[in-house]
């Protein structure tokens, strides 16, 4: 069944042609592709693209939502700082994400000063206007948002400003999924936004080491369908390369200036992800020369025994591309958009939230 939205889609004819080409290429076996981008999940679910694909071709969502992947312990750290009287700034998506016992929104209700900002520059401005107040910005996101944090650090924010760095890096998580063998992956649809920054080269070792086809796709329905077609062509030809479908925004070398700023400010470290164990070289921390902006060092915050998921929540498997959100027994029953139990139901990039908004698949 084609979604009503796709019926009205301006490139519906082209989309239909690509779907026919996909059907011609589909091998006589089960094929599983995984994407790692909340915006791809929105396009796929909103336009009902899964319903157009052959039955033996599945596209799962992986760890594509940075808010969902931020461990409960790191949200607990922000809550702990807020309780100490420190002004916390964060993006709106992070506000309602459940951690061990509370959310940042709940902590604000309890009297703490937690504010939503649209950019790190807004957070720095708050610090400038309140020089006697310590301000900590919760810096989350993948390689897409990390350059703006790096640029702000290089500009030299005021002394009363610091960062709780929660950034994660996408290619190491993709490698973890391949290496763990928990689920068979025949190809990756690589994220469009992240790739505008890092380019296509960081994905190449995955294709070489794990012989997995990859394509960097854009966010229109025809982009995603073309990406699937490109992956199927690689499978048919026995190739395993990184191809760029999203050529209007992504260059193989990426955004070199942004990469330089990130290298200058951050070092790459091993860290846990929500739903994952420690993933080697998968996160950023501030380099030693910028440690005066490191909230963990400045305030010595330490949180132990954080609880990643509420009982029954299967977000971990959703984030690792093992199950669809609707396979969670709580989906749409105990867990809804209005009363989310797990992180994947909170933000518009979370796979469970997307499925709840646009219909389960
Ligand atoms: Fe977690 Fe809710 Fe998704 Fe289930 S439906 S995996 S409880 S967020």
CSV table of C-alpha atoms and ligand atoms in Angstrom, one decimal:
chain,number,residue,atom,x,y,z
A,1,UNK,CA,0.0,0.0,0.0
A,2,UNK,CA,1.4,3.4,-1.0
A,3,UNK,CA,1.0,6.2,1.7
A,4,UNK,CA,-1.3,9.1,0.9
A,5,UNK,CA,1.8,11.3,1.2
A,6,UNK,CA,3.7,9.4,-1.6
A,7,UNK,CA,0.5,9.7,-3.8
A,8,UNK,CA,1.0,13.5,-3.6
A,9,UNK,CA,4.8,13.4,-3.9
A,10,UNK,CA,6.0,15.5,-6.8
A,11,UNK,CA,8.5,12.9,-7.9
A,12,UNK,CA,6.0,10.0,-7.6
A,13,UNK,CA,6.6,8.8,-11.2
A,14,UNK,CA,10.4,8.7,-10.6
A,15,UNK,CA,9.9,6.9,-7.3
A,16,UNK,CA,7.7,4.3,-9.0
A,17,UNK,CA,10.4,3.7,-11.7
A,18,UNK,CA,13.1,3.2,-9.1
A,19,UNK,CA,10.9,0.8,-7.2
A,20,UNK,CA,10.5,-1.3,-10.4
A,21,UNK,CA,14.3,-1.2,-10.8
A,22,UNK,CA,14.7,-2.4,-7.2
A,23,UNK,CA,12.3,-5.3,-7.9
A,24,UNK,CA,14.4,-6.4,-10.9
A,25,UNK,CA,17.6,-6.4,-8.8
A,26,UNK,CA,16.3,-8.2,-5.7
A,27,UNK,CA,18.2,-11.5,-5.1
A,28,UNK,CA,16.4,-14.7,-4.3
A,29,UNK,CA,17.2,-14.5,-0.6
A,30,UNK,CA,16.5,-12.3,2.5
A,31,UNK,CA,18.3,-8.9,2.3
A,32,UNK,CA,18.7,-6.6,5.3
A,33,UNK,CA,19.9,-3.0,5.0
A,34,UNK,CA,20.4,-0.7,8.0
A,35,UNK,CA,20.5,3.1,8.0
A,36,UNK,CA,21.9,5.2,10.8
A,37,UNK,CA,20.0,8.4,10.6
A,38,UNK,CA,16.8,9.7,12.2
A,39,UNK,CA,16.0,11.8,9.2
A,40,UNK,CA,16.2,8.7,6.9
A,41,UNK,CA,13.8,6.9,9.2
A,42,UNK,CA,11.4,9.9,9.0
A,43,UNK,CA,11.5,9.7,5.2
A,44,UNK,CA,11.1,6.0,5.0
A,45,UNK,CA,8.2,5.8,7.5
A,46,UNK,CA,6.4,9.0,6.6
A,47,UNK,CA,6.3,8.1,2.9
A,48,UNK,CA,5.6,4.4,3.5
A,49,UNK,CA,8.6,3.4,1.5
A,50,UNK,CA,8.9,0.0,3.3
A,51,UNK,CA,5.5,-1.0,1.8
A,52,UNK,CA,6.9,-0.5,-1.7
A,53,UNK,CA,9.8,-2.8,-1.2
A,54,UNK,CA,9.9,-6.6,-2.0
A,55,UNK,CA,8.9,-8.7,1.0
A,56,UNK,CA,12.4,-10.2,1.2
A,57,UNK,CA,14.1,-6.8,1.5
A,58,UNK,CA,14.1,-5.1,4.9
A,59,UNK,CA,15.4,-1.7,6.0
A,60,UNK,CA,16.1,-1.3,9.7
A,61,UNK,CA,16.9,1.8,11.7
A,62,UNK,CA,20.2,1.7,13.6
A,63,UNK,CA,21.8,4.2,16.0
A,64,UNK,CA,20.8,7.3,14.1
A,65,UNK,CA,19.4,9.4,16.9
A,66,UNK,CA,22.1,11.0,19.0
A,67,UNK,CA,19.7,11.8,21.8
A,68,UNK,CA,18.5,8.2,22.0
A,69,UNK,CA,22.2,7.0,22.1
A,70,UNK,CA,23.3,9.2,24.9
A,71,UNK,CA,23.7,6.9,28.0
A,72,UNK,CA,21.5,7.5,31.0
A,73,UNK,CA,24.7,8.1,33.0
A,74,UNK,CA,25.4,11.2,31.0
A,75,UNK,CA,21.9,12.6,31.5
A,76,UNK,CA,22.2,11.8,35.2
A,77,UNK,CA,25.4,13.9,35.2
A,78,UNK,CA,23.5,16.8,33.8
A,79,UNK,CA,20.7,16.3,36.4
A,80,UNK,CA,23.3,16.1,39.2
A,81,UNK,CA,24.9,19.4,38.0
A,82,UNK,CA,21.5,21.1,37.8
A,83,UNK,CA,20.7,20.0,41.4
A,84,UNK,CA,24.0,21.6,42.5
A,85,UNK,CA,22.6,25.0,41.3
A,86,UNK,CA,24.4,25.1,38.0
A,87,UNK,CA,22.4,26.5,35.0
A,88,UNK,CA,22.1,23.8,32.4
A,89,UNK,CA,21.4,24.5,28.8
A,90,UNK,CA,20.5,21.8,26.2
A,91,UNK,CA,18.6,21.2,23.0
A,92,UNK,CA,14.8,20.6,23.2
A,93,UNK,CA,15.1,17.0,22.2
A,94,UNK,CA,17.2,16.2,25.3
A,95,UNK,CA,14.7,17.8,27.7
A,96,UNK,CA,12.3,14.9,28.1
A,97,UNK,CA,14.6,11.9,27.6
A,98,UNK,CA,14.3,9.6,30.6
A,99,UNK,CA,17.4,8.8,32.6
A,100,UNK,CA,17.7,6.7,35.8
A,101,UNK,CA,15.0,8.4,37.8
A,102,UNK,CA,14.1,11.7,36.1
A,103,UNK,CA,14.4,13.9,33.1
A,104,UNK,CA,15.9,17.3,32.7
A,105,UNK,CA,12.3,18.6,32.3
A,106,UNK,CA,11.4,16.9,35.6
A,107,UNK,CA,14.5,18.4,37.3
A,108,UNK,CA,13.4,21.9,36.1
A,109,UNK,CA,10.0,21.3,37.6
A,110,UNK,CA,11.7,20.4,40.8
A,111,UNK,CA,13.2,23.9,40.8
A,112,UNK,CA,16.5,23.6,38.9
A,113,UNK,CA,17.4,26.1,36.2
A,114,UNK,CA,17.4,24.1,32.9
A,115,UNK,CA,16.9,26.0,29.7
A,116,UNK,CA,16.4,24.9,26.1
A,117,UNK,CA,18.7,26.6,23.5
A,118,UNK,CA,18.8,26.4,19.8
A,119,UNK,CA,22.6,26.6,19.6
A,120,UNK,CA,25.7,26.5,21.7
A,121,UNK,CA,26.1,30.2,20.9
A,122,UNK,CA,22.8,30.9,22.8
A,123,UNK,CA,24.3,29.0,25.8
A,124,UNK,CA,27.4,31.2,25.7
A,125,UNK,CA,25.3,34.3,25.5
A,126,UNK,CA,23.4,33.2,28.6
A,127,UNK,CA,26.8,32.7,30.4
A,128,UNK,CA,28.0,36.2,29.2
A,129,UNK,CA,24.8,37.8,30.6
A,130,UNK,CA,25.1,36.0,33.9
A,131,UNK,CA,28.8,36.2,34.8
A,132,UNK,CA,28.3,35.1,38.5
A,133,UNK,CA,26.4,32.0,37.4
A,134,UNK,CA,28.1,28.8,36.3
A,135,UNK,CA,26.5,27.6,33.0
A,136,UNK,CA,27.0,24.1,31.6
A,137,UNK,CA,25.9,23.3,28.1
A,138,UNK,CA,25.1,19.6,27.4
A,139,UNK,CA,26.8,19.1,24.0
A,140,UNK,CA,25.2,16.1,22.2
A,141,UNK,CA,25.1,15.0,18.7
A,142,UNK,CA,27.2,13.2,16.0
A,143,UNK,CA,29.8,14.7,13.8
A,144,UNK,CA,27.1,17.1,12.5
A,145,UNK,CA,26.9,19.2,15.6
A,146,UNK,CA,30.4,18.7,17.1
A,147,UNK,CA,32.0,21.4,14.7
A,148,UNK,CA,29.8,24.2,16.2
A,149,UNK,CA,31.0,23.2,19.7
A,150,UNK,CA,34.6,23.1,18.6
A,151,UNK,CA,34.3,26.6,16.9
A,152,UNK,CA,32.8,28.0,20.1
A,153,UNK,CA,35.6,26.6,22.3
A,154,UNK,CA,38.2,28.1,19.9
A,155,UNK,CA,36.5,31.5,20.2
A,156,UNK,CA,37.1,31.4,23.9
A,157,UNK,CA,33.8,31.5,26.0
A,158,UNK,CA,33.7,33.1,29.4
A,159,UNK,CA,35.1,31.4,32.5
A,160,UNK,CA,31.7,30.6,33.9
A,161,UNK,CA,30.9,28.5,30.8
A,162,UNK,CA,31.7,24.8,30.4
A,163,UNK,CA,30.6,21.8,28.4
A,164,UNK,CA,29.3,18.3,29.3
A,165,UNK,CA,30.5,16.6,26.2
A,166,UNK,CA,28.3,13.7,25.0
A,167,UNK,CA,29.3,13.6,21.3
A,168,UNK,CA,29.4,10.3,19.5
A,169,UNK,CA,30.9,9.3,16.2
A,170,UNK,CA,28.9,7.3,13.7
A,171,UNK,CA,31.4,5.0,11.7
A,172,UNK,CA,32.7,3.3,14.9
A,173,UNK,CA,29.1,2.4,15.9
A,174,UNK,CA,28.5,1.0,12.4
A,175,UNK,CA,31.7,-1.1,12.8
A,176,UNK,CA,30.4,-2.3,16.1
A,177,UNK,CA,27.2,-3.6,14.5
A,178,UNK,CA,29.2,-5.4,11.8
A,179,UNK,CA,31.7,-6.9,14.3
A,180,UNK,CA,29.2,-8.0,16.9
A,181,UNK,CA,27.4,-10.2,14.4
A,182,UNK,CA,24.2,-9.8,16.4
A,183,UNK,CA,22.3,-9.1,13.2
A,184,UNK,CA,23.2,-9.8,9.6
A,185,UNK,CA,23.8,-6.6,7.6
A,186,UNK,CA,23.9,-6.7,3.8
A,187,UNK,CA,24.4,-3.0,3.3
A,188,UNK,CA,24.4,0.4,5.0
A,189,UNK,CA,22.6,3.5,4.0
A,190,UNK,CA,25.1,6.0,5.5
A,191,UNK,CA,23.8,9.3,7.0
A,192,UNK,CA,23.5,12.4,4.8
A,193,UNK,CA,24.1,15.1,7.4
A,194,UNK,CA,27.0,13.5,9.1
A,195,UNK,CA,28.6,12.8,5.7
A,196,UNK,CA,28.5,16.4,4.7
A,197,UNK,CA,31.1,16.9,7.5
A,198,UNK,CA,33.2,13.7,7.4
A,199,UNK,CA,32.8,12.9,3.7
A,200,UNK,CA,32.9,9.3,2.4
A,201,UNK,CA,36.4,8.2,3.3
A,202,UNK,CA,35.8,7.2,7.0
A,203,UNK,CA,33.4,4.5,5.8
A,204,UNK,CA,35.8,2.9,3.4
A,205,UNK,CA,37.6,0.7,6.0
A,206,UNK,CA,34.2,-0.9,6.8
A,207,UNK,CA,33.6,-1.9,3.2
A,208,UNK,CA,37.2,-3.2,2.9
A,209,UNK,CA,37.2,-5.1,6.2
A,210,UNK,CA,33.6,-6.4,6.3
A,211,UNK,CA,32.9,-6.5,2.6
A,212,UNK,CA,29.7,-4.5,3.1
A,213,UNK,CA,28.2,-2.2,0.4
A,214,UNK,CA,27.5,1.3,1.5
A,215,UNK,CA,25.8,4.4,0.1
A,216,UNK,CA,25.5,7.9,1.4
A,217,UNK,CA,21.9,9.0,0.6
A,218,UNK,CA,19.9,12.2,0.8
A,219,UNK,CA,16.5,12.7,2.4
A,220,UNK,CA,13.9,12.8,-0.4
A,221,UNK,CA,12.0,9.6,-1.0
A,222,UNK,CA,13.8,9.2,-4.3
A,223,UNK,CA,17.2,9.6,-2.6
A,224,UNK,CA,16.5,6.8,-0.2
A,225,UNK,CA,15.0,4.5,-3.0
A,226,UNK,CA,18.0,5.3,-5.2
A,227,UNK,CA,20.3,4.4,-2.3
A,228,UNK,CA,18.6,1.0,-1.9
A,229,UNK,CA,18.9,0.5,-5.7
A,230,UNK,CA,22.6,1.3,-5.5
A,231,UNK,CA,23.2,-1.1,-2.7
A,232,UNK,CA,21.3,-3.9,-4.6
A,233,UNK,CA,23.5,-3.2,-7.6
A,234,UNK,CA,26.6,-3.6,-5.5
A,235,UNK,CA,25.3,-6.9,-4.2
A,236,UNK,CA,24.5,-8.1,-7.7
A,237,UNK,CA,27.9,-7.2,-8.9
A,238,UNK,CA,29.7,-8.6,-5.9
A,239,UNK,CA,31.1,-5.1,-5.1
A,240,UNK,CA,31.5,-3.5,-1.7
A,241,UNK,CA,32.2,0.2,-2.0
A,242,UNK,CA,31.1,3.5,-0.6
A,243,UNK,CA,29.0,5.3,-3.1
A,244,UNK,CA,27.6,8.8,-2.8
A,245,UNK,CA,24.0,9.2,-3.9
A,246,UNK,CA,23.7,12.6,-2.1
A,247,UNK,CA,26.1,14.3,-4.5
A,248,UNK,CA,24.4,17.7,-4.2
A,249,UNK,CA,25.7,18.0,-0.6
A,250,UNK,CA,28.4,15.4,0.1
A,251,UNK,CA,32.0,15.4,-1.2
A,252,UNK,CA,34.4,12.5,-0.6
A,253,UNK,CA,36.7,14.7,1.5
A,254,UNK,CA,33.8,16.2,3.4
A,255,UNK,CA,34.0,19.6,5.1
A,256,UNK,CA,37.8,19.9,5.7
A,257,UNK,CA,37.5,23.1,7.8
A,258,UNK,CA,35.0,21.6,10.2
A,259,UNK,CA,37.2,18.4,10.5
A,260,UNK,CA,40.2,20.6,11.4
A,261,UNK,CA,38.3,22.4,14.1
A,262,UNK,CA,37.1,19.1,15.6
A,263,UNK,CA,40.7,17.7,15.6
A,264,UNK,CA,42.0,20.8,17.2
A,265,UNK,CA,39.5,20.7,20.1
A,266,UNK,CA,38.6,17.1,20.7
A,267,UNK,CA,40.4,13.8,21.2
A,268,UNK,CA,38.7,10.5,20.3
A,269,UNK,CA,38.0,8.2,23.1
A,270,UNK,CA,36.3,4.9,23.8
A,271,UNK,CA,32.8,5.3,25.4
A,272,UNK,CA,29.5,3.5,26.0
A,273,UNK,CA,26.4,4.3,24.0
A,274,UNK,CA,22.9,3.7,25.2
A,275,UNK,CA,22.1,0.2,24.2
A,276,UNK,CA,25.7,-0.6,23.4
A,277,UNK,CA,28.7,-1.6,25.5
A,278,UNK,CA,31.9,0.5,25.2
A,279,UNK,CA,32.5,1.2,21.5
A,280,UNK,CA,36.2,1.8,20.7
A,281,UNK,CA,37.1,5.3,19.5
A,282,UNK,CA,33.4,6.3,19.2
A,283,UNK,CA,33.2,9.5,21.2
A,284,UNK,CA,34.8,12.9,21.7
A,285,UNK,CA,36.3,14.5,24.8
A,286,UNK,CA,37.9,17.9,25.1
A,287,UNK,CA,41.6,18.0,24.7
A,288,UNK,CA,43.7,18.7,27.8
A,289,UNK,CA,44.4,22.3,26.7
A,290,UNK,CA,40.7,23.0,26.8
A,291,UNK,CA,40.0,21.2,30.1
A,292,UNK,CA,38.9,24.5,31.8
A,293,UNK,CA,35.8,24.1,29.7
A,294,UNK,CA,35.2,20.5,30.7
A,295,UNK,CA,32.3,20.4,33.2
A,296,UNK,CA,33.2,16.9,34.3
A,297,UNK,CA,36.7,18.0,35.4
A,298,UNK,CA,35.5,21.5,36.7
A,299,UNK,CA,32.8,20.1,39.0
A,300,UNK,CA,34.1,16.6,39.6
A,301,UNK,CA,30.7,15.1,38.8
A,302,UNK,CA,30.5,11.4,39.0
A,303,UNK,CA,27.4,9.3,38.6
A,304,UNK,CA,27.3,5.6,39.3
A,305,UNK,CA,24.7,2.8,38.8
A,306,UNK,CA,22.6,4.5,36.1
A,307,UNK,CA,19.8,2.5,34.7
A,308,UNK,CA,19.7,2.5,30.9
A,309,UNK,CA,16.2,1.3,30.2
A,310,UNK,CA,12.9,0.8,32.1
A,311,UNK,CA,11.7,-2.7,32.5
A,312,UNK,CA,10.4,-4.1,29.2
A,313,UNK,CA,11.8,-1.3,27.0
A,314,UNK,CA,13.6,-2.8,24.0
A,315,UNK,CA,15.3,0.5,22.8
A,316,UNK,CA,18.7,-1.2,22.9
A,317,UNK,CA,17.6,-3.7,20.2
A,318,UNK,CA,15.9,-0.9,18.2
A,319,UNK,CA,19.1,1.2,18.3
A,320,UNK,CA,21.2,-1.8,17.2
A,321,UNK,CA,18.9,-2.5,14.3
A,322,UNK,CA,17.8,-5.9,15.6
A,323,UNK,CA,14.0,-5.2,15.9
A,324,UNK,CA,11.5,-2.8,14.6
A,325,UNK,CA,9.9,-0.5,17.2
A,326,UNK,CA,6.5,-2.2,16.9
A,327,UNK,CA,8.1,-5.5,18.1
A,328,UNK,CA,8.5,-3.9,21.6
A,329,UNK,CA,5.5,-5.1,23.7
A,330,UNK,CA,5.2,-1.6,25.2
A,331,UNK,CA,4.9,0.1,21.8
A,332,UNK,CA,1.8,2.3,21.6
A,333,UNK,CA,0.4,0.8,24.8
A,334,UNK,CA,2.4,1.6,28.0
A,335,UNK,CA,4.8,3.7,25.8
A,336,UNK,CA,3.4,6.5,23.7
A,337,UNK,CA,4.7,9.9,22.4
A,338,UNK,CA,2.9,11.6,25.3
A,339,UNK,CA,4.3,9.2,27.9
A,340,UNK,CA,7.5,7.8,26.5
A,341,UNK,CA,9.2,5.1,28.5
A,342,UNK,CA,12.4,4.8,26.5
A,343,UNK,CA,14.5,7.4,24.7
A,344,UNK,CA,13.5,6.2,21.2
A,345,UNK,CA,9.9,7.4,21.8
A,346,UNK,CA,10.9,10.9,22.9
A,347,UNK,CA,12.5,12.7,20.1
A,348,UNK,CA,11.4,13.3,16.5
A,349,UNK,CA,14.5,11.4,15.4
A,350,UNK,CA,13.8,8.3,17.5
A,351,UNK,CA,12.6,5.3,15.6
A,352,UNK,CA,9.8,4.5,18.0
A,353,UNK,CA,8.6,8.1,18.0
A,354,UNK,CA,8.6,8.2,14.2
A,355,UNK,CA,6.7,4.9,14.0
A,356,UNK,CA,4.1,6.3,16.5
A,357,UNK,CA,3.6,9.4,14.5
A,358,UNK,CA,3.5,8.0,11.0
A,359,UNK,CA,2.2,4.5,11.7
A,360,UNK,CA,4.0,1.3,12.6
A,361,UNK,CA,5.4,-0.8,9.9
B,1,LIG,FE1,11.4,1.7,24.4
B,1,LIG,FE2,8.9,2.6,24.0
B,1,LIG,FE3,10.4,2.0,22.0
B,1,LIG,FE4,9.4,0.1,23.5
B,1,LIG,S1,8.2,1.5,22.3
B,1,LIG,S2,11.5,0.2,22.7
B,1,LIG,S3,9.5,1.1,25.5
B,1,LIG,S4,10.8,3.6,23.5
